[in-house]
C-alpha cells in the first residue's frame, strides 16, 4: 500500500467538510456518508495526486458529479426542495467557494445561467439575503454527525487491490491458455496432415488449383548503418518518425560544455503547432581522466569525447512570428547531471550520467505552459532542478525525486528583476544563487565592461574591465562556473572571429584564458573543474 501514503491523512482531514457538503445536498446523513465515501474512492483511483492537482478540489468535484448522476433528497428543508442542479450551484458556490465560471464549465451551461439560478435560489430561501443563507448552510453542515471514514476507505482500497491482482492474473492466464490451445490444435493438424488423415472424403472440386510460383527477385546486400552513426538533430531516421527518448549511457566522464546542433532549414509545408518542438539536438563535450572510461581513453591523463543528445529541445513553436530565446539544457556544476525539455516526451527530464538515474521534472507540457517561455535551472550543489512554466515554478530534488511547487515569495532576485535586466542589458547570466547577474555593456566612452549586478537592489555591484586582446572585440557572458567566477567570450568586432574565452573573478576582475571552447553558437558550461 505504499502507493496510498498520505491518503489516510487526506480522508481524516477532509471527511467532515465533504460529508457536510453532501448533507446539504441530500438532507440525509446516511446518503451523505455514502456520497462522501464514493468521492474519496474516486480520488484514490489516481492516488498519489500530481503536484498540480488539489485532492480536496478533486473530491468535491467527484461528489458534485455523483450527486447529479443520482440526486437524492431525504430531508424537508427548503434547500433540499430546490431542483438538483440549482441546489448544487447554491452549495458549491456559496458554501464550498467554487466560482460561477468554474461551475458553468463543469455543468456545461453559460455563466449567466449559473448566476440567475443562484440569485433565484437566494430570493426563494432567504428573500435575497445571501450572507444569511451562507450562515445557515455553514451551521447545518457543522451539525453533521461524521463517523471516522478512514478505515472504511482503506478497506475498500484493499478489496480493490485484491480484485485488481486477480483480474490482472486472469488477464495474463486467459491469453496464455488460448495461445497454448491454438498451438496444440495447430500441432494436431500438422500431425494429421503428415499421417495423411482427413476428416472425410475430399472431392476433386474442393482442391484448389495449383498456381505457378511467382518469380522471386534476389535481394541485394543488406544496408546497415555505420557503427556510431546517429540521425540528424531533432529528426528521426525515417519519414514521419518522431524522436525517441534519450537513453543516457553510464559514464564517469563529466560534461565540459554543451553546444546546439544545426537546426534544419524551415519552410515545411505544414508549420508546427504552438507548443511543439520545432528543432532539437545538442552535443555534449565530455572529459575523462582515463580511469573507468572507454578503451581509447585508458591510461591518458585527459580524454575528450562527444555525446549526441538528439532529444533535447532547442526551439518551440508559438503559432506566431515571435522569436523567443533558445531552450538550453542545464548542467550541474560537477558535470554529472543534465536536464532538458524532451522533444519525444514533451516534458522536462534530468539524467545522472554516473548512476544512470533518470528523473521527470514536470508534467507533459500544454501549449499555454510555454506561451511566455520556459527554462530549467540547477542549484549550485547540483541537487535541485527548477522548471519555470509561465508563473509556475516546479522544483525537483534529484536525490529523492520529490517534486514541490516553489512559492512566489521564494522566486530568485534575478527572476524578479528579469524585465529590468532585459531592458537595461538585453542579455545576461544569473549566478547559481540567483542573487547576482552578469552582463557586458558599453561605458560612456564606448568601451565595454563587465557589470556584476545585485538583482535585489538593482545596483551595479562591480564594474570590471574586460581582458586585453590583440584586436577590437565585443564580449558576451557565457555563464557562471562557480559562485564567484564568470566566463566571458571575446570575439572580433569585425568578422566575429573567436579571440578567446576568459574566466573572470566577479570581485577582483582577475582574468585567465580558457582553451578548447568552440566559437559560433552560444554554449552551456558544465563542470567548472573541466574548463
Coordinates of C-alpha atoms in Angstrom, one line a residue:
X1 CA 0.0 0.0 0.0
X2 CA 3.0 2.3 -0.4
X3 CA 1.1 4.0 -3.3
X4 CA -1.5 5.3 -0.8
X5 CA 0.9 7.0 1.6
X6 CA -0.8 10.2 2.7
X7 CA -4.3 9.0 1.7
X8 CA -5.4 8.1 5.2
X9 CA -4.4 11.6 6.4
X10 CA -6.3 13.2 3.5
X11 CA -9.5 11.4 4.4
X12 CA -9.1 12.3 8.1
X13 CA -8.6 15.9 7.2
X14 CA -11.4 16.3 4.6
X15 CA -14.1 13.9 5.7
X16 CA -16.0 16.4 7.9
X17 CA -16.2 19.1 5.2
X18 CA -17.1 16.6 2.4
X19 CA -19.8 15.0 4.5
X20 CA -21.1 18.5 5.4
X21 CA -21.4 19.4 1.7
X22 CA -23.1 16.1 0.9
X23 CA -25.6 16.6 3.8
X24 CA -26.6 20.0 2.4
X25 CA -27.2 18.4 -1.0
X26 CA -29.1 15.3 0.2
X27 CA -30.6 16.2 3.6
X28 CA -29.7 12.7 4.9
X29 CA -26.7 11.6 7.0
X30 CA -26.7 8.1 5.5
X31 CA -26.8 9.4 1.9
X32 CA -24.2 12.0 2.7
X33 CA -21.8 9.4 4.1
X34 CA -22.3 7.1 1.1
X35 CA -21.7 10.0 -1.3
X36 CA -18.6 11.1 0.5
X37 CA -17.1 7.6 0.5
X38 CA -17.7 7.2 -3.2
X39 CA -16.0 10.6 -3.8
X40 CA -13.0 9.5 -1.7
X41 CA -12.8 6.3 -3.7
X42 CA -12.7 8.3 -6.9
X43 CA -9.7 10.3 -5.6
X44 CA -8.0 7.1 -4.5
X45 CA -8.0 5.7 -8.1
X46 CA -5.5 8.3 -9.1
X47 CA -3.5 8.5 -5.8
X48 CA -1.0 9.9 -5.3
X49 CA -2.3 13.1 -6.9
X50 CA 0.1 15.0 -9.1
X51 CA 1.6 18.2 -7.8
X52 CA -0.7 20.4 -9.9
X53 CA -3.9 18.8 -8.6
X54 CA -5.6 19.6 -5.3
X55 CA -7.1 16.4 -3.9
X56 CA -9.7 18.3 -1.9
X57 CA -11.0 20.0 -5.1
X58 CA -10.9 16.6 -6.9
X59 CA -13.1 15.1 -4.2
X60 CA -15.6 17.9 -4.2
X61 CA -16.0 17.8 -8.0
X62 CA -16.4 14.0 -7.8
X63 CA -19.1 14.5 -5.2
X64 CA -20.9 17.0 -7.4
X65 CA -20.9 14.7 -10.4
X66 CA -22.1 11.7 -8.4
X67 CA -24.9 13.8 -6.9
X68 CA -26.1 14.9 -10.3
X69 CA -26.0 11.3 -11.6
X70 CA -28.3 10.1 -8.8
X71 CA -29.7 13.1 -7.0
X72 CA -31.3 12.4 -3.6
X73 CA -33.4 14.4 -1.2
X74 CA -34.4 12.8 2.1
X75 CA -35.0 16.0 4.1
X76 CA -37.7 18.5 4.4
X77 CA -35.7 21.7 4.3
X78 CA -36.3 24.4 1.8
X79 CA -32.8 23.9 0.3
X80 CA -33.5 20.2 -0.3
X81 CA -36.7 21.1 -2.1
X82 CA -34.8 23.0 -4.8
X83 CA -34.1 21.3 -8.1
X84 CA -30.9 19.2 -8.0
X85 CA -28.9 21.5 -10.3
X86 CA -29.9 24.7 -8.6
X87 CA -29.3 23.1 -5.2
X88 CA -25.8 22.0 -6.3
X89 CA -25.0 25.5 -7.6
X90 CA -26.0 27.1 -4.3
X91 CA -24.0 24.7 -2.2
X92 CA -20.9 24.7 -4.4
X93 CA -20.7 28.5 -4.9
X94 CA -22.0 29.8 -1.6
X95 CA -20.7 27.1 0.8
X96 CA -17.7 25.5 -0.9
X97 CA -16.4 28.6 -2.5
X98 CA -16.4 27.5 -6.1
X99 CA -16.6 30.3 -8.7
X100 CA -19.5 30.8 -11.0
X101 CA -17.3 30.4 -14.0
X102 CA -15.9 27.1 -12.7
X103 CA -19.4 25.7 -12.2
X104 CA -20.5 26.9 -15.6
X105 CA -17.6 25.0 -17.2
X106 CA -18.3 21.9 -15.0
X107 CA -22.0 21.8 -15.9
X108 CA -21.6 23.0 -19.5
X109 CA -24.0 25.9 -19.1
X110 CA -23.5 29.7 -19.6
X111 CA -22.2 31.6 -16.6
X112 CA -25.2 33.9 -16.8
X113 CA -27.5 30.8 -16.2
X114 CA -25.5 29.9 -13.1
X115 CA -25.8 33.5 -11.8
X116 CA -29.5 33.5 -12.4
X117 CA -30.2 30.2 -10.7
X118 CA -28.2 31.2 -7.7
X119 CA -30.0 34.5 -7.4
X120 CA -33.4 32.9 -7.7
X121 CA -32.5 30.4 -5.0
X122 CA -31.3 33.1 -2.7
X123 CA -34.6 35.0 -3.2
X124 CA -36.6 31.8 -2.5
X125 CA -34.6 30.7 0.6
X126 CA -33.8 34.0 2.4
X127 CA -35.6 36.7 0.4
X128 CA -32.4 37.8 -1.3
X129 CA -30.1 37.8 1.8
X130 CA -27.1 35.9 0.6
X131 CA -25.0 36.2 3.8
X132 CA -27.9 34.8 5.8
X133 CA -28.1 31.8 3.5
X134 CA -24.3 31.3 3.8
X135 CA -24.5 31.3 7.6
X136 CA -27.4 28.8 7.6
X137 CA -25.6 26.4 5.3
X138 CA -22.4 26.6 7.4
X139 CA -24.4 25.9 10.6
X140 CA -26.3 23.0 9.0
X141 CA -23.1 21.4 7.6
X142 CA -21.3 21.9 11.0
X143 CA -24.0 19.9 12.7
X144 CA -23.3 16.8 10.6
X145 CA -22.6 13.7 12.6
X146 CA -19.5 12.3 10.9
X147 CA -18.0 8.9 11.9
X148 CA -14.4 8.2 11.1
X149 CA -14.4 7.1 7.5
X150 CA -10.7 6.3 7.2
X151 CA -11.0 2.6 8.0
X152 CA -13.9 2.1 5.6
X153 CA -12.0 3.9 2.9
X154 CA -8.9 1.8 3.4
X155 CA -10.8 -1.5 3.5
X156 CA -12.3 -0.6 0.1
X157 CA -8.8 0.1 -1.3
X158 CA -7.6 -3.3 0.0
X159 CA -10.6 -5.1 -1.7
X160 CA -10.0 -3.2 -4.9
X161 CA -6.3 -4.0 -4.8
X162 CA -7.0 -7.7 -4.3
X163 CA -9.6 -7.7 -7.1
X164 CA -7.1 -5.9 -9.3
X165 CA -4.5 -8.6 -8.7
X166 CA -7.0 -11.4 -9.5
X167 CA -8.2 -9.6 -12.7
X168 CA -4.6 -9.0 -13.7
X169 CA -3.7 -12.7 -13.2
X170 CA -6.8 -13.7 -15.2
X171 CA -5.9 -11.2 -18.0
X172 CA -2.4 -12.9 -18.2
X173 CA -3.5 -16.5 -17.9
X174 CA -6.5 -16.5 -20.3
X175 CA -4.5 -15.3 -23.3
X176 CA -1.7 -17.8 -22.4
X177 CA -4.3 -20.6 -22.3
X178 CA -5.8 -19.5 -25.6
X179 CA -2.3 -19.4 -27.3
X180 CA -1.4 -22.8 -25.8
X181 CA -4.7 -24.3 -27.1
X182 CA -4.2 -22.8 -30.5
X183 CA -0.7 -24.2 -30.7
X184 CA -1.9 -27.7 -29.7
X185 CA -4.6 -27.6 -32.4
X186 CA -2.1 -26.4 -35.0
X187 CA 0.3 -29.2 -33.9
X188 CA -2.6 -31.7 -34.2
X189 CA -3.4 -30.5 -37.7
X190 CA 0.3 -30.9 -38.7
X191 CA 0.5 -34.4 -37.4
X192 CA -2.8 -35.4 -39.1
X193 CA -1.6 -34.0 -42.4
X194 CA 1.7 -35.9 -42.1
X195 CA -0.2 -39.1 -41.5
X196 CA -2.5 -38.5 -44.5
X197 CA -5.6 -38.4 -42.3
X198 CA -8.7 -36.4 -43.4
X199 CA -12.0 -35.9 -41.7
X200 CA -13.9 -37.0 -44.8
X201 CA -13.7 -37.7 -48.5
X202 CA -12.4 -34.9 -50.4
X203 CA -13.9 -34.0 -53.8
X204 CA -11.7 -33.1 -56.7
X205 CA -13.5 -29.8 -56.9
X206 CA -12.5 -28.9 -53.4
X207 CA -8.9 -29.0 -54.2
X208 CA -7.6 -25.5 -55.1
X209 CA -5.8 -25.1 -58.4
X210 CA -2.0 -25.1 -58.1
X211 CA -0.8 -21.7 -59.3
X212 CA 2.7 -21.3 -60.7
X213 CA 5.2 -19.9 -58.3
X214 CA 5.8 -16.1 -58.7
X215 CA 9.2 -15.0 -59.8
X216 CA 11.4 -14.2 -56.8
X217 CA 13.9 -11.4 -57.1
X218 CA 17.3 -11.9 -55.4
X219 CA 17.8 -9.3 -52.7
X220 CA 20.8 -7.1 -52.8
X221 CA 23.2 -6.8 -49.9
X222 CA 21.6 -5.5 -46.7
X223 CA 22.4 -1.9 -45.8
X224 CA 23.4 -1.4 -42.2
X225 CA 24.3 1.9 -40.6
X226 CA 27.9 2.5 -39.7
X227 CA 28.8 2.0 -36.1
X228 CA 28.2 5.1 -34.0
X229 CA 26.2 6.8 -36.7
X230 CA 23.3 9.0 -35.5
X231 CA 20.5 10.7 -37.2
X232 CA 20.4 14.4 -37.6
X233 CA 19.4 16.8 -34.7
X234 CA 15.7 16.7 -33.9
X235 CA 15.0 14.3 -36.7
X236 CA 14.5 10.6 -36.9
X237 CA 15.8 8.1 -39.4
X238 CA 12.5 7.6 -41.3
X239 CA 9.8 9.7 -42.8
X240 CA 7.1 10.7 -40.3
X241 CA 9.2 9.3 -37.4
X242 CA 9.4 11.1 -34.1
X243 CA 12.5 11.4 -31.9
X244 CA 12.9 8.7 -29.2
X245 CA 13.6 9.4 -25.5
X246 CA 17.3 9.6 -24.9
X247 CA 18.9 6.7 -23.0
X248 CA 21.9 8.1 -21.1
X249 CA 25.0 5.9 -21.1
X250 CA 26.6 5.3 -17.7
X251 CA 30.0 7.0 -17.6
X252 CA 32.4 8.5 -15.1
X253 CA 33.3 11.3 -17.6
X254 CA 32.0 14.8 -16.8
X255 CA 30.3 17.2 -19.1
X256 CA 32.6 20.1 -20.1
X257 CA 30.0 22.0 -22.1
X258 CA 27.0 21.6 -24.4
X259 CA 26.6 23.1 -27.8
X260 CA 23.5 23.2 -30.1
X261 CA 23.4 21.1 -33.2
X262 CA 22.4 22.6 -36.5
X263 CA 18.6 23.0 -37.0
X264 CA 17.1 22.1 -40.3
X265 CA 16.0 24.9 -42.5
X266 CA 12.4 25.9 -42.2
X267 CA 9.9 26.2 -45.0
X268 CA 8.0 23.0 -44.5
X269 CA 4.5 22.6 -46.0
X270 CA 2.9 22.4 -42.5
X271 CA 4.3 24.7 -39.8
X272 CA 4.5 23.2 -36.3
X273 CA 1.6 24.0 -34.0
X274 CA 2.0 26.1 -30.9
X275 CA 3.8 24.2 -28.1
X276 CA 5.5 21.7 -30.5
X277 CA 9.3 21.4 -30.6
X278 CA 10.4 22.8 -34.0
X279 CA 14.1 22.0 -33.5
X280 CA 16.0 19.6 -31.2
X281 CA 19.5 18.4 -30.7
X282 CA 22.5 19.2 -28.5
X283 CA 26.0 17.8 -28.4
X284 CA 27.7 17.2 -25.0
X285 CA 31.5 17.5 -24.8
X286 CA 32.8 15.0 -22.2
X287 CA 36.1 15.0 -20.3
X288 CA 37.6 11.9 -18.7
X289 CA 40.8 11.2 -16.7
X290 CA 41.2 7.8 -18.4
X291 CA 40.1 5.8 -15.4
X292 CA 37.0 3.6 -15.8
X293 CA 36.3 5.1 -19.2
X294 CA 36.5 3.7 -22.7
X295 CA 39.4 1.7 -24.1
X296 CA 40.8 4.5 -26.1
X297 CA 41.0 6.7 -23.0
X298 CA 42.8 4.1 -20.9
X299 CA 46.0 5.5 -19.4
X300 CA 45.5 9.0 -20.7
X301 CA 45.6 11.9 -18.3
X302 CA 42.8 13.8 -20.1
X303 CA 40.5 12.3 -22.7
X304 CA 37.7 14.2 -24.5
X305 CA 34.7 12.7 -26.3
X306 CA 31.3 13.8 -27.6
X307 CA 27.9 12.5 -26.9
X308 CA 24.8 13.4 -29.0
X309 CA 21.7 14.4 -27.2
X310 CA 19.1 14.5 -30.1
X311 CA 16.1 14.5 -27.8
X312 CA 16.9 17.9 -26.2
X313 CA 14.7 20.7 -27.5
X314 CA 16.2 23.9 -28.9
X315 CA 13.2 25.8 -30.3
X316 CA 9.5 25.8 -29.5
X317 CA 6.7 26.8 -32.0
X318 CA 4.4 29.6 -30.7
X319 CA 1.9 29.9 -33.5
X320 CA 3.1 33.4 -34.4
X321 CA 6.2 35.2 -35.5
X322 CA 7.7 35.8 -32.1
X323 CA 11.3 34.8 -31.6
X324 CA 11.9 33.6 -28.0
X325 CA 15.3 32.6 -26.6
X326 CA 16.7 29.2 -27.5
X327 CA 15.9 26.5 -25.0
X328 CA 19.1 25.3 -23.3
X329 CA 19.9 22.3 -21.1
X330 CA 21.0 22.8 -17.5
X331 CA 24.2 21.1 -16.4
X332 CA 25.2 20.5 -12.8
X333 CA 28.4 22.2 -11.6
X334 CA 30.0 18.8 -11.1
X335 CA 29.2 17.9 -14.8
X336 CA 27.5 14.6 -14.0
X337 CA 23.8 15.7 -14.5
X338 CA 22.0 17.3 -17.4
X339 CA 18.4 18.4 -17.6
X340 CA 16.4 19.5 -20.7
X341 CA 13.0 19.6 -22.4
X342 CA 12.5 16.2 -24.1
X343 CA 11.2 16.5 -27.6
X344 CA 9.9 13.0 -27.5
X345 CA 8.2 13.0 -24.1
X346 CA 7.2 16.7 -24.2
X347 CA 8.3 17.2 -20.6
X348 CA 11.4 18.1 -18.7
X349 CA 13.7 15.3 -17.7
X350 CA 17.1 15.0 -16.0
X351 CA 19.8 12.3 -16.2
X352 CA 22.7 11.4 -14.0
X353 CA 25.4 10.1 -16.3
X354 CA 27.4 8.4 -13.4
X355 CA 24.5 6.4 -11.9
X356 CA 22.2 6.2 -14.9
X357 CA 19.2 7.5 -12.9
X358 CA 16.5 9.5 -14.8
X359 CA 14.0 11.9 -13.2
X360 CA 10.9 13.6 -14.5
X361 CA 10.9 17.3 -13.6
X362 CA 7.5 18.4 -15.0
X363 CA 4.2 17.1 -16.3
X364 CA 3.6 16.8 -20.0
X365 CA 3.5 20.4 -21.2
X366 CA 0.5 22.1 -22.8
X367 CA 0.9 25.0 -25.2
X368 CA -0.2 27.5 -22.5
X369 CA 2.7 26.3 -20.3
X370 CA 5.3 27.6 -22.8
X371 CA 3.4 30.6 -24.1
X372 CA 5.7 33.1 -22.3
X373 CA 8.8 31.0 -22.5
X374 CA 10.1 28.2 -20.3
X375 CA 13.5 27.2 -18.9
X376 CA 15.2 24.8 -16.5
X377 CA 18.0 25.6 -14.0
X378 CA 20.1 23.8 -11.4
X379 CA 21.2 24.7 -7.9
X380 CA 24.8 25.3 -7.1
X381 CA 25.1 21.8 -5.4
X382 CA 23.6 20.1 -8.5
X383 CA 20.8 18.5 -6.4
X384 CA 17.7 20.6 -7.2
X385 CA 16.4 21.3 -10.6
X386 CA 13.8 24.1 -11.1
X387 CA 11.5 24.3 -14.1
X388 CA 9.8 27.6 -14.9
X389 CA 6.4 27.3 -16.7
X390 CA 4.9 30.8 -17.0
X391 CA 4.1 31.8 -13.5
X392 CA 4.7 28.3 -12.1
X393 CA 8.0 27.0 -10.7
X394 CA 8.4 23.3 -10.1
X395 CA 11.5 22.1 -8.1
X396 CA 12.7 18.5 -8.0
X397 CA 15.1 17.1 -5.6
X398 CA 17.1 14.7 -7.8
X399 CA 18.3 12.6 -4.9
X400 CA 14.8 11.8 -3.6
X401 CA 12.7 12.5 -6.7
X402 CA 10.4 14.7 -4.6
X403 CA 8.7 17.5 -6.7
X404 CA 7.4 20.6 -5.0
X405 CA 5.9 23.9 -6.1
X406 CA 8.1 27.0 -5.4
X407 CA 6.0 29.7 -3.7
X408 CA 6.0 33.1 -5.3
X409 CA 7.9 34.6 -2.4
X410 CA 10.9 32.3 -3.0
X411 CA 11.5 33.3 -6.6
X412 CA 15.2 34.3 -7.0
X413 CA 16.0 38.0 -7.2
X414 CA 17.3 37.7 -10.8
X415 CA 13.9 36.3 -11.9
X416 CA 12.1 39.1 -10.2
X417 CA 14.3 41.7 -11.9
X418 CA 14.2 39.9 -15.3
X419 CA 12.3 42.6 -17.1
X420 CA 14.5 45.3 -15.8
X421 CA 17.7 43.4 -16.7
X422 CA 16.3 42.7 -20.2
X423 CA 15.5 46.3 -20.7
X424 CA 18.9 47.6 -19.4
X425 CA 21.3 44.9 -20.7
X426 CA 19.4 42.8 -23.3
X427 CA 21.2 39.6 -22.3
X428 CA 22.7 38.5 -19.0
X429 CA 23.5 35.4 -17.0
X430 CA 22.4 34.9 -13.4
X431 CA 24.7 33.4 -10.7
X432 CA 23.9 29.9 -9.2
X433 CA 22.5 31.6 -6.1
X434 CA 20.1 33.8 -8.2
X435 CA 21.3 36.9 -6.3
X436 CA 23.6 38.4 -8.9
X437 CA 23.6 38.9 -12.7
X438 CA 26.5 39.4 -15.0
X439 CA 26.3 41.3 -18.3
X440 CA 28.5 43.2 -20.7
X441 CA 27.6 46.8 -21.6
X442 CA 29.5 49.7 -23.1
X443 CA 30.5 52.5 -20.7
X444 CA 30.2 56.2 -21.5
X445 CA 33.4 56.2 -23.6
X446 CA 32.1 53.3 -25.7
X447 CA 34.4 50.7 -24.1
X448 CA 32.7 47.5 -22.9
X449 CA 33.0 46.4 -19.3
X450 CA 31.6 43.6 -17.2
X451 CA 28.8 44.6 -14.8
X452 CA 28.0 42.4 -11.8
X453 CA 24.6 43.5 -10.7
X454 CA 22.9 42.9 -7.3
X455 CA 19.5 41.9 -8.7
X456 CA 17.7 42.5 -5.4
X457 CA 18.7 46.2 -5.2
X458 CA 19.2 46.5 -9.0
X459 CA 22.5 48.2 -8.4
X460 CA 25.8 47.5 -10.1
X461 CA 27.9 45.7 -7.6
X462 CA 31.1 45.7 -9.6
X463 CA 32.3 47.3 -12.9
X464 CA 35.2 45.2 -14.2
X465 CA 37.5 45.8 -17.2
X466 CA 37.5 43.1 -19.8
X467 CA 40.7 41.3 -20.7
X468 CA 43.0 42.9 -23.2
X469 CA 43.1 41.2 -26.7
X470 CA 45.0 41.9 -29.8
X471 CA 42.1 43.3 -31.8
X472 CA 38.9 45.4 -31.2
X473 CA 36.5 43.0 -29.7
X474 CA 32.9 42.6 -28.5
X475 CA 32.2 40.4 -25.4
X476 CA 29.4 38.3 -24.0
X477 CA 28.9 36.5 -20.8
X478 CA 28.7 32.7 -21.2
X479 CA 27.9 31.7 -17.7
X480 CA 29.0 31.3 -14.1
X481 CA 31.1 28.2 -13.5
X482 CA 31.0 28.9 -9.8
X483 CA 29.6 31.3 -7.3
X484 CA 32.3 33.9 -7.8
X485 CA 33.6 33.3 -11.4
X486 CA 32.2 34.4 -14.7
X487 CA 33.2 33.1 -18.1
X488 CA 33.4 35.7 -20.9
X489 CA 33.6 35.1 -24.6
X490 CA 35.6 37.6 -26.7
X491 CA 35.0 37.9 -30.5
X492 CA 36.4 40.2 -33.1
X493 CA 34.3 43.3 -33.6
X494 CA 34.6 42.9 -37.4
X495 CA 34.1 39.4 -38.7
X496 CA 33.2 37.9 -35.4
X497 CA 36.1 35.6 -35.2
X498 CA 36.8 34.0 -31.8
X499 CA 39.5 35.7 -29.8
X500 CA 39.2 33.6 -26.7
X501 CA 37.3 32.7 -23.5
X502 CA 38.3 34.0 -20.1
X503 CA 37.4 33.2 -16.5
X504 CA 37.0 36.4 -14.6
X505 CA 36.8 36.8 -10.8
X506 CA 33.5 38.6 -10.2
X507 CA 35.0 40.6 -7.3
X508 CA 38.6 41.4 -8.3
X509 CA 38.3 41.2 -12.1
X510 CA 41.3 38.9 -12.4
X511 CA 41.1 37.0 -15.7
X512 CA 42.8 33.9 -17.1
X513 CA 42.2 32.3 -20.5
X514 CA 40.2 29.1 -21.1
X515 CA 41.2 27.0 -24.0
X516 CA 39.4 24.4 -26.0
X517 CA 35.9 26.0 -26.1
X518 CA 34.3 26.5 -29.6
X519 CA 33.2 29.7 -31.2
X520 CA 30.0 30.1 -33.1
X521 CA 26.7 29.4 -31.3
X522 CA 26.4 30.1 -27.6
X523 CA 27.4 27.2 -25.4
X524 CA 26.2 25.9 -22.0
X525 CA 29.0 25.5 -19.4
X526 CA 29.4 22.2 -17.5
X527 CA 31.9 21.2 -14.9
X528 CA 34.0 24.1 -13.6
X529 CA 36.9 21.7 -12.9
X530 CA 36.9 20.6 -16.6
X531 CA 37.3 24.2 -18.0

